[in-house]
């Protein structure tokens, strides 16, 4: 079921729609591999104004349809993270997961922007509203963490310090709004492959101490975009570049355009460039779009709130 321009009608009777943002990691320090195979992380997340919309409505059985960005790359079977989210919250609420889920995607698939996690977070919130489960925000956050490391953050939004495998969140004091240009690549990168490449590079040696997010948190507190641009950091960046060498040409192109800073988003391949203001973002986006190095570009601002009911 694909609607004109990949959109759903404005309202579907008995349906609940949730809008959910993408995330970028302003800082991502990757520590040791844990016994469960995940890596210890210290990360500073920011939610940005690039959104998926997820609509759930009662149906005879659990089903899923994908519209918009990356149709055909998103699995629509049982393993889809949104379907898993619906089954998980149904089990907790003691109801059958009999919903149809429409994902209207603007967040690229496997782009390092937590698109799948965003759809899971939105589905949790939408099913919570549809079934009136009465779960409090802590319980929802715990369900989110079971579904993936980034799911609690996109549920909550704004800016947060993540630890553990990324699922433990603490508030971060920030001022101002930041103007980002995202350079989207052709095709995604699989997150486990990028972590595996980092492990291979480190060769089992004790992981090098990353600088820590202190300077970055100070820049956010001061609302100082110039200082923030200088300290964007991602330990996965070199591994992503090794797997997709053209990422380094995209980062170079951003630098040559005079951006405040550029960084690979999560496990890549999307690159985020911090610009001075809305006009500067328009200039950088146009130049990158014309560079021939990227599939497409998006402008976004952050921080923005997390998953929210639309109707
Ligand atoms: O938690 P999530 O399912 O999003 O993680 C996807 C994959 O990314 C994991 O299976 C793992 O390979 C890798 N990962 C990791 N350490 C983390 C988060 C993710 O190794 N802290």
Coordinates of C-alpha atoms and ligand atoms in Angstrom, one line a residue:
X1 CA 0.0 0.0 0.0
X2 CA 1.9 3.0 -1.2
X3 CA 0.2 6.4 -1.2
X4 CA 0.9 9.4 -3.4
X5 CA 4.3 10.9 -2.7
X6 CA 4.9 8.1 -0.2
X7 CA 2.6 9.8 2.4
X8 CA -0.4 8.4 4.2
X9 CA -3.7 10.1 4.3
X10 CA -3.9 12.8 7.0
X11 CA -6.0 10.6 9.3
X12 CA -6.9 7.0 9.4
X13 CA -9.8 6.1 11.7
X14 CA -8.7 4.3 14.9
X15 CA -5.1 5.0 14.1
X16 CA -2.3 6.5 16.2
X17 CA 0.6 8.4 14.5
X18 CA 3.9 9.2 16.2
X19 CA 6.7 11.3 14.8
X20 CA 10.2 10.4 15.8
X21 CA 13.6 12.1 15.2
X22 CA 16.9 10.8 13.9
X23 CA 20.0 11.1 16.2
X24 CA 23.5 12.1 15.6
X25 CA 26.4 11.4 18.0
X26 CA 28.3 14.6 18.7
X27 CA 30.8 12.5 20.6
X28 CA 31.3 8.7 20.5
X29 CA 34.0 7.0 22.5
X30 CA 34.1 3.3 22.1
X31 CA 35.6 1.3 25.0
X32 CA 36.2 -2.4 25.5
X33 CA 34.1 -5.3 24.3
X34 CA 31.9 -6.6 27.1
X35 CA 31.0 -10.2 27.9
X36 CA 27.7 -9.8 26.0
X37 CA 29.5 -8.7 22.8
X38 CA 28.5 -5.1 23.0
X39 CA 31.1 -2.3 23.5
X40 CA 31.1 0.1 26.5
X41 CA 30.3 3.5 25.1
X42 CA 30.5 7.1 26.2
X43 CA 28.4 9.2 23.8
X44 CA 26.7 12.5 23.5
X45 CA 23.5 12.1 21.4
X46 CA 21.6 14.9 19.8
X47 CA 18.1 14.5 18.2
X48 CA 17.7 16.4 14.9
X49 CA 14.8 17.5 12.8
X50 CA 14.8 14.6 10.4
X51 CA 11.7 12.5 11.2
X52 CA 10.0 9.2 10.5
X53 CA 6.3 8.9 11.0
X54 CA 4.9 5.7 12.3
X55 CA 1.1 4.9 12.3
X56 CA -0.4 1.9 14.0
X57 CA -4.0 0.8 13.7
X58 CA -5.9 -2.3 14.7
X59 CA -5.7 -5.1 12.2
X60 CA -6.5 -8.8 12.0
X61 CA -2.8 -9.6 12.5
X62 CA 0.6 -7.9 12.9
X63 CA 1.7 -6.4 9.5
X64 CA 4.0 -3.7 8.3
X65 CA 4.4 -1.5 5.3
X66 CA 7.2 0.9 4.5
X67 CA 6.9 4.1 2.5
X68 CA 9.5 6.8 1.5
X69 CA 13.2 6.7 2.1
X70 CA 14.8 3.3 1.6
X71 CA 11.6 1.3 0.6
X72 CA 12.9 -2.1 -0.4
X73 CA 15.9 -2.0 2.0
X74 CA 13.7 -2.3 5.2
X75 CA 12.7 -5.8 6.1
X76 CA 9.0 -6.1 6.6
X77 CA 8.9 -9.5 8.3
X78 CA 9.0 -10.5 12.0
X79 CA 12.5 -9.2 12.5
X80 CA 11.6 -5.7 11.7
X81 CA 12.5 -3.7 14.8
X82 CA 9.1 -2.0 14.8
X83 CA 7.3 -5.3 14.6
X84 CA 9.5 -6.6 17.5
X85 CA 8.5 -3.4 19.5
X86 CA 4.8 -4.1 18.9
X87 CA 5.1 -7.7 20.1
X88 CA 7.2 -6.8 23.1
X89 CA 4.8 -4.1 24.4
X90 CA 1.8 -6.3 23.6
X91 CA 3.3 -9.1 25.8
X92 CA 3.8 -6.6 28.7
X93 CA 0.3 -5.2 28.2
X94 CA -1.3 -8.6 27.9
X95 CA -2.9 -7.9 24.6
X96 CA -2.5 -9.5 21.1
X97 CA -0.1 -7.6 18.8
X98 CA -2.8 -7.2 16.2
X99 CA -1.8 -4.0 14.5
X100 CA -0.8 -2.8 11.1
X101 CA 2.3 -0.6 11.2
X102 CA 2.9 2.0 8.5
X103 CA 6.5 3.4 8.5
X104 CA 6.8 6.7 6.5
X105 CA 10.6 7.1 6.4
X106 CA 12.7 10.1 5.9
X107 CA 15.6 8.8 8.0
X108 CA 17.9 6.8 5.7
X109 CA 18.3 3.1 6.3
X110 CA 21.6 1.9 7.8
X111 CA 22.8 5.4 7.7
X112 CA 24.1 5.7 11.3
X113 CA 21.2 7.9 12.3
X114 CA 19.2 5.3 14.3
X115 CA 16.4 5.0 11.7
X116 CA 15.4 1.5 12.8
X117 CA 15.7 2.4 16.4
X118 CA 13.5 5.4 15.8
X119 CA 10.8 3.3 14.3
X120 CA 10.9 0.9 17.3
X121 CA 10.7 3.8 19.7
X122 CA 7.7 5.3 17.8
X123 CA 6.0 2.0 17.7
X124 CA 6.3 1.6 21.4
X125 CA 4.8 5.0 22.0
X126 CA 2.0 4.5 19.4
X127 CA 1.0 1.1 20.8
X128 CA 1.2 2.4 24.3
X129 CA -1.4 5.1 23.3
X130 CA -3.5 2.7 21.2
X131 CA -3.8 0.1 24.0
X132 CA -3.7 2.6 26.8
X133 CA -1.2 0.4 28.6
X134 CA -0.5 3.0 31.4
X135 CA 3.2 2.2 31.4
X136 CA 5.3 5.0 32.9
X137 CA 8.2 6.5 31.1
X138 CA 10.8 4.4 33.1
X139 CA 9.0 1.2 32.0
X140 CA 8.9 2.4 28.4
X141 CA 12.6 3.3 28.5
X142 CA 13.4 -0.2 29.8
X143 CA 11.4 -1.8 27.0
X144 CA 13.2 0.5 24.6
X145 CA 16.6 -0.6 25.9
X146 CA 15.7 -4.3 25.3
X147 CA 15.1 -3.4 21.6
X148 CA 18.4 -1.7 20.9
X149 CA 21.1 0.6 22.3
X150 CA 19.8 3.8 20.7
X151 CA 16.1 3.2 21.2
X152 CA 15.8 4.9 24.6
X153 CA 17.5 8.0 23.3
X154 CA 15.2 8.6 20.3
X155 CA 12.2 8.0 22.6
X156 CA 13.5 10.8 24.8
X157 CA 15.2 13.2 22.3
X158 CA 17.0 16.5 22.9
X159 CA 20.6 16.0 23.9
X160 CA 21.8 13.4 26.3
X161 CA 24.9 11.7 27.6
X162 CA 24.8 7.9 26.9
X163 CA 26.8 5.2 28.7
X164 CA 26.7 1.5 29.1
X165 CA 26.0 0.3 25.6
X166 CA 24.4 3.7 24.9
X167 CA 21.1 2.9 26.6
X168 CA 21.8 4.6 30.0
X169 CA 21.0 8.3 29.6
X170 CA 21.7 11.4 31.6
X171 CA 20.6 14.9 30.9
X172 CA 23.0 17.4 29.3
X173 CA 22.7 21.2 29.7
X174 CA 22.6 22.9 26.3
X175 CA 22.0 26.3 24.9
X176 CA 20.9 27.3 21.5
X177 CA 20.1 25.5 18.3
X178 CA 22.6 24.0 15.9
X179 CA 22.3 23.9 12.1
X180 CA 23.4 20.7 10.5
X181 CA 23.8 19.5 6.9
X182 CA 23.7 15.7 6.5
X183 CA 25.5 14.1 3.5
X184 CA 23.7 10.8 2.7
X185 CA 25.5 8.1 0.9
X186 CA 24.4 5.5 -1.6
X187 CA 23.7 2.4 0.5
X188 CA 24.2 1.9 4.2
X189 CA 26.8 0.3 6.5
X190 CA 26.0 -2.5 8.8
X191 CA 26.7 -1.4 12.4
X192 CA 28.2 -4.8 13.6
X193 CA 30.6 -4.8 10.6
X194 CA 31.9 -1.3 11.6
X195 CA 32.4 -2.3 15.2
X196 CA 34.2 -5.5 14.0
X197 CA 36.4 -3.4 11.8
X198 CA 37.3 -1.2 14.9
X199 CA 38.1 -4.3 16.9
X200 CA 40.3 -5.6 14.1
X201 CA 42.2 -2.3 13.9
X202 CA 42.7 -2.4 17.7
X203 CA 43.9 -6.0 17.4
X204 CA 42.9 -6.9 20.9
X205 CA 45.2 -4.2 22.4
X206 CA 43.9 -2.2 25.3
X207 CA 41.6 0.5 23.7
X208 CA 43.2 3.9 23.5
X209 CA 41.8 6.5 25.9
X210 CA 39.5 8.8 24.0
X211 CA 39.8 12.5 25.0
X212 CA 36.4 12.3 26.8
X213 CA 33.4 14.6 26.1
X214 CA 34.4 17.3 28.7
X215 CA 35.2 20.0 26.1
X216 CA 32.2 19.1 24.0
X217 CA 29.8 19.4 27.0
X218 CA 31.3 22.8 27.9
X219 CA 30.7 24.0 24.3
X220 CA 27.1 22.8 24.5
X221 CA 26.6 24.5 27.9
X222 CA 27.9 27.7 26.5
X223 CA 25.9 27.4 23.2
X224 CA 29.2 27.9 21.4
X225 CA 28.8 26.4 17.9
X226 CA 32.4 27.3 16.8
X227 CA 33.9 25.5 19.9
X228 CA 31.5 22.5 19.3
X229 CA 32.6 22.2 15.7
X230 CA 36.2 21.7 16.8
X231 CA 35.6 18.9 19.2
X232 CA 33.1 16.6 17.4
X233 CA 34.5 13.1 17.8
X234 CA 33.7 9.6 16.7
X235 CA 35.9 6.5 17.5
X236 CA 34.0 4.6 14.8
X237 CA 34.9 7.1 12.1
X238 CA 38.2 5.5 11.0
X239 CA 36.6 2.1 10.8
X240 CA 33.7 3.5 8.7
X241 CA 36.2 5.2 6.4
X242 CA 38.2 2.0 5.9
X243 CA 35.0 0.2 4.9
X244 CA 33.8 3.1 2.7
X245 CA 36.8 5.1 1.7
X246 CA 34.8 7.8 -0.2
X247 CA 33.5 9.0 3.2
X248 CA 36.9 10.8 3.7
X249 CA 36.4 12.7 0.4
X250 CA 33.0 13.8 1.7
X251 CA 34.5 15.0 5.0
X252 CA 37.3 16.8 3.1
X253 CA 34.6 18.5 0.8
X254 CA 32.8 19.8 4.0
X255 CA 36.1 21.2 5.4
X256 CA 36.9 22.9 2.1
X257 CA 33.4 24.6 2.3
X258 CA 34.4 26.1 5.7
X259 CA 32.0 24.2 8.0
X260 CA 32.5 24.5 11.7
X261 CA 33.0 20.8 12.0
X262 CA 32.2 17.5 10.4
X263 CA 31.8 14.0 11.8
X264 CA 30.6 10.5 10.7
X265 CA 27.2 9.8 12.2
X266 CA 27.4 6.7 14.5
X267 CA 28.6 3.8 12.4
X268 CA 28.2 5.8 9.2
X269 CA 28.1 6.3 6.3
X270 CA 26.2 9.6 6.7
X271 CA 28.3 12.6 7.5
X272 CA 27.0 15.5 9.6
X273 CA 28.4 19.0 9.1
X274 CA 27.9 21.8 11.6
X275 CA 27.3 25.2 10.0
X276 CA 27.0 28.7 11.4
X277 CA 23.4 29.4 10.8
X278 CA 20.4 28.6 8.5
X279 CA 21.9 30.6 5.5
X280 CA 25.3 28.9 5.9
X281 CA 23.5 25.5 6.0
X282 CA 21.7 26.3 2.8
X283 CA 25.0 27.2 1.1
X284 CA 26.9 24.1 2.3
X285 CA 23.9 21.8 1.4
X286 CA 23.8 23.2 -2.1
X287 CA 27.5 22.9 -2.6
X288 CA 27.6 19.3 -1.3
X289 CA 24.6 18.3 -3.4
X290 CA 26.4 19.6 -6.5
X291 CA 29.7 17.9 -5.6
X292 CA 28.9 14.5 -7.1
X293 CA 30.2 12.9 -3.9
X294 CA 26.9 12.3 -2.1
X295 CA 23.6 10.7 -3.0
X296 CA 21.6 13.6 -1.5
X297 CA 21.7 16.1 1.4
X298 CA 19.4 17.1 4.2
X299 CA 19.4 20.1 6.4
X300 CA 18.3 19.6 10.0
X301 CA 18.4 21.5 13.3
X302 CA 19.0 20.1 16.8
X303 CA 18.2 19.5 19.5
X304 CA 14.6 18.5 19.0
X305 CA 12.2 16.5 21.3
X306 CA 12.0 12.7 21.1
X307 CA 9.1 10.6 19.9
X308 CA 5.8 12.4 20.1
X309 CA 2.1 11.6 19.4
X310 CA 0.9 13.5 16.4
X311 CA -2.7 12.3 16.3
Ligands
LIG1 O1 21.9 -2.2 20.1 P1 21.8 -2.4 18.6 O2 21.0 -3.6 18.3 O3 21.4 -1.1 17.9 O4 23.3 -2.7 18.2 C1 23.6 -3.1 16.9 C2 24.9 -3.8 16.8 O5 25.9 -2.8 17.0 C3 25.2 -4.8 17.9 O6 24.8 -6.1 17.5 C4 26.7 -4.7 18.1 O7 27.3 -5.4 17.0 C5 27.0 -3.3 17.8 N1 27.1 -2.5 19.1 C6 28.2 -2.7 19.9 N2 28.3 -1.9 21.1 C7 27.3 -1.0 21.4 C8 26.2 -0.8 20.5 C9 26.1 -1.6 19.4 O8 29.1 -3.5 19.6 N3 27.4 -0.3 22.5

